[in-house]
mmCIF file of C-alpha atoms and ligand atoms in Angstrom:
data_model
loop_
_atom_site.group_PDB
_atom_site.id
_atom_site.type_symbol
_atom_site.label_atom_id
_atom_site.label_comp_id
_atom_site.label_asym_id
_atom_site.label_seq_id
_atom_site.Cartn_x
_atom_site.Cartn_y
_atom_site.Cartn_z
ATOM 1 C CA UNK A 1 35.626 60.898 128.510
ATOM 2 C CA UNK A 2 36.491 60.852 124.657
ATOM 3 C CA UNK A 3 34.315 60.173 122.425
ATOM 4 C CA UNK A 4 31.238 61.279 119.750
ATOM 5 C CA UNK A 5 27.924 61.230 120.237
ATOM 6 C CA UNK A 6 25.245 60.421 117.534
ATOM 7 C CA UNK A 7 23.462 63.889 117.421
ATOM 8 C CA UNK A 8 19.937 61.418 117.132
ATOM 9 C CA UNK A 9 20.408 58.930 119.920
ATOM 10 C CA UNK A 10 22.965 60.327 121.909
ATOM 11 C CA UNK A 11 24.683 57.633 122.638
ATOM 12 C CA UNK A 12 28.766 58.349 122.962
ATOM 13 C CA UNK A 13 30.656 56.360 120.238
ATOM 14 C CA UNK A 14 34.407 55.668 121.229
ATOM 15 C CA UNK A 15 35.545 53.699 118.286
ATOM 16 C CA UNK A 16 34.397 53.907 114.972
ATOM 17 C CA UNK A 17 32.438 56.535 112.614
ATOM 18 C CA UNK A 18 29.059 54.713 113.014
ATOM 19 C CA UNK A 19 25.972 54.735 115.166
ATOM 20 C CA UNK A 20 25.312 51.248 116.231
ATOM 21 C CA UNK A 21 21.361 52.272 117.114
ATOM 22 C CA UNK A 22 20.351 53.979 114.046
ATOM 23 C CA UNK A 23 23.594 53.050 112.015
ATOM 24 C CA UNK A 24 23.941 56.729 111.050
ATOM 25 C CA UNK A 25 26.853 58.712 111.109
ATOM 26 C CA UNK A 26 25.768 61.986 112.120
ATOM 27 C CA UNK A 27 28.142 62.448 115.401
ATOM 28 C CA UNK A 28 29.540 65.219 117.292
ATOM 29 C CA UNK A 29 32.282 65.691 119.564
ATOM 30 C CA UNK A 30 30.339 68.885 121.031
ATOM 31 C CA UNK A 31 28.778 67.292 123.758
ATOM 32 C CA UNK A 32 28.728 67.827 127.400
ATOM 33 C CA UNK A 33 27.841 65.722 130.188
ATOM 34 C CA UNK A 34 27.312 61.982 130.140
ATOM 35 C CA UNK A 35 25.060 59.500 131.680
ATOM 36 C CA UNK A 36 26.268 56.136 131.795
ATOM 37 C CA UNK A 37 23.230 53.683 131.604
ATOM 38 C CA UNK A 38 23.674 50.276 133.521
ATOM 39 C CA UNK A 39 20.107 49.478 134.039
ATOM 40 C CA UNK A 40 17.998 51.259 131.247
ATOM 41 C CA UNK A 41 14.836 49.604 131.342
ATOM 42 C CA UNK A 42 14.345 50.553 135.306
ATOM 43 C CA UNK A 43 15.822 53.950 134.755
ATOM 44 C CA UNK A 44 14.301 57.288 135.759
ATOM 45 C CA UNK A 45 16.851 58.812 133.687
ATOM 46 C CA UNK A 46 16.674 56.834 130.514
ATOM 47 C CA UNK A 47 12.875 57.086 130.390
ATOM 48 C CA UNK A 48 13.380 60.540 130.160
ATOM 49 C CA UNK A 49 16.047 60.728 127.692
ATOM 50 C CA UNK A 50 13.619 57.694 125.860
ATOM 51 C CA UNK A 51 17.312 55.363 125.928
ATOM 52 C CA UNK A 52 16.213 51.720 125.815
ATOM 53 C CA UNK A 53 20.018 50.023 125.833
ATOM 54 C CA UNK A 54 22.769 50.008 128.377
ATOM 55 C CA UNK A 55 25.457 52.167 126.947
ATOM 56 C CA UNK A 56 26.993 55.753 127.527
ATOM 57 C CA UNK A 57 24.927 58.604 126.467
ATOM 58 C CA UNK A 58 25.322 62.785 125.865
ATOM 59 C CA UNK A 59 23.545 64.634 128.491
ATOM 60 C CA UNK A 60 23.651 67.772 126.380
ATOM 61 C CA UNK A 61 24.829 67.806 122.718
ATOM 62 C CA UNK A 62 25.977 71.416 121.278
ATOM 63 C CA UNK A 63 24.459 72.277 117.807
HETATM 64 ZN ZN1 ZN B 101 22.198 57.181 116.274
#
């Protein structure tokens, strides 16, 4: 898995310098662990990581 994650919403960004949530561009490629969300809204997982959109998200971001 390639990619950067926006350091705010964690979502993994493949193509592109811009987060498509907040439309920031304050990624990281130091990230470790990914969740891929198919089913947000009946998630365990993305009510804890507070993800509202099916998409690929950093478990653990570095920095
Ligand atoms: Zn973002």
């Amino acid at each position: 898995m390639e990619g950067k994650a926006c350091k705010k919403c964690r979502i993994i960004i493949t193509r592109g310098e811009k987060c498509p949530i907040c439309g920031g561009n304050d990624l990281t490629t130091k990230w470790s662990s990914y969740v891929i969300m198919l089913n947000a809204e009946k998630s365990e997982i993305a009510k804890i990581l507070n993800i509202n959109i099916n998409s690929i998200f950093a478990i653990n971001i570095r920095e």
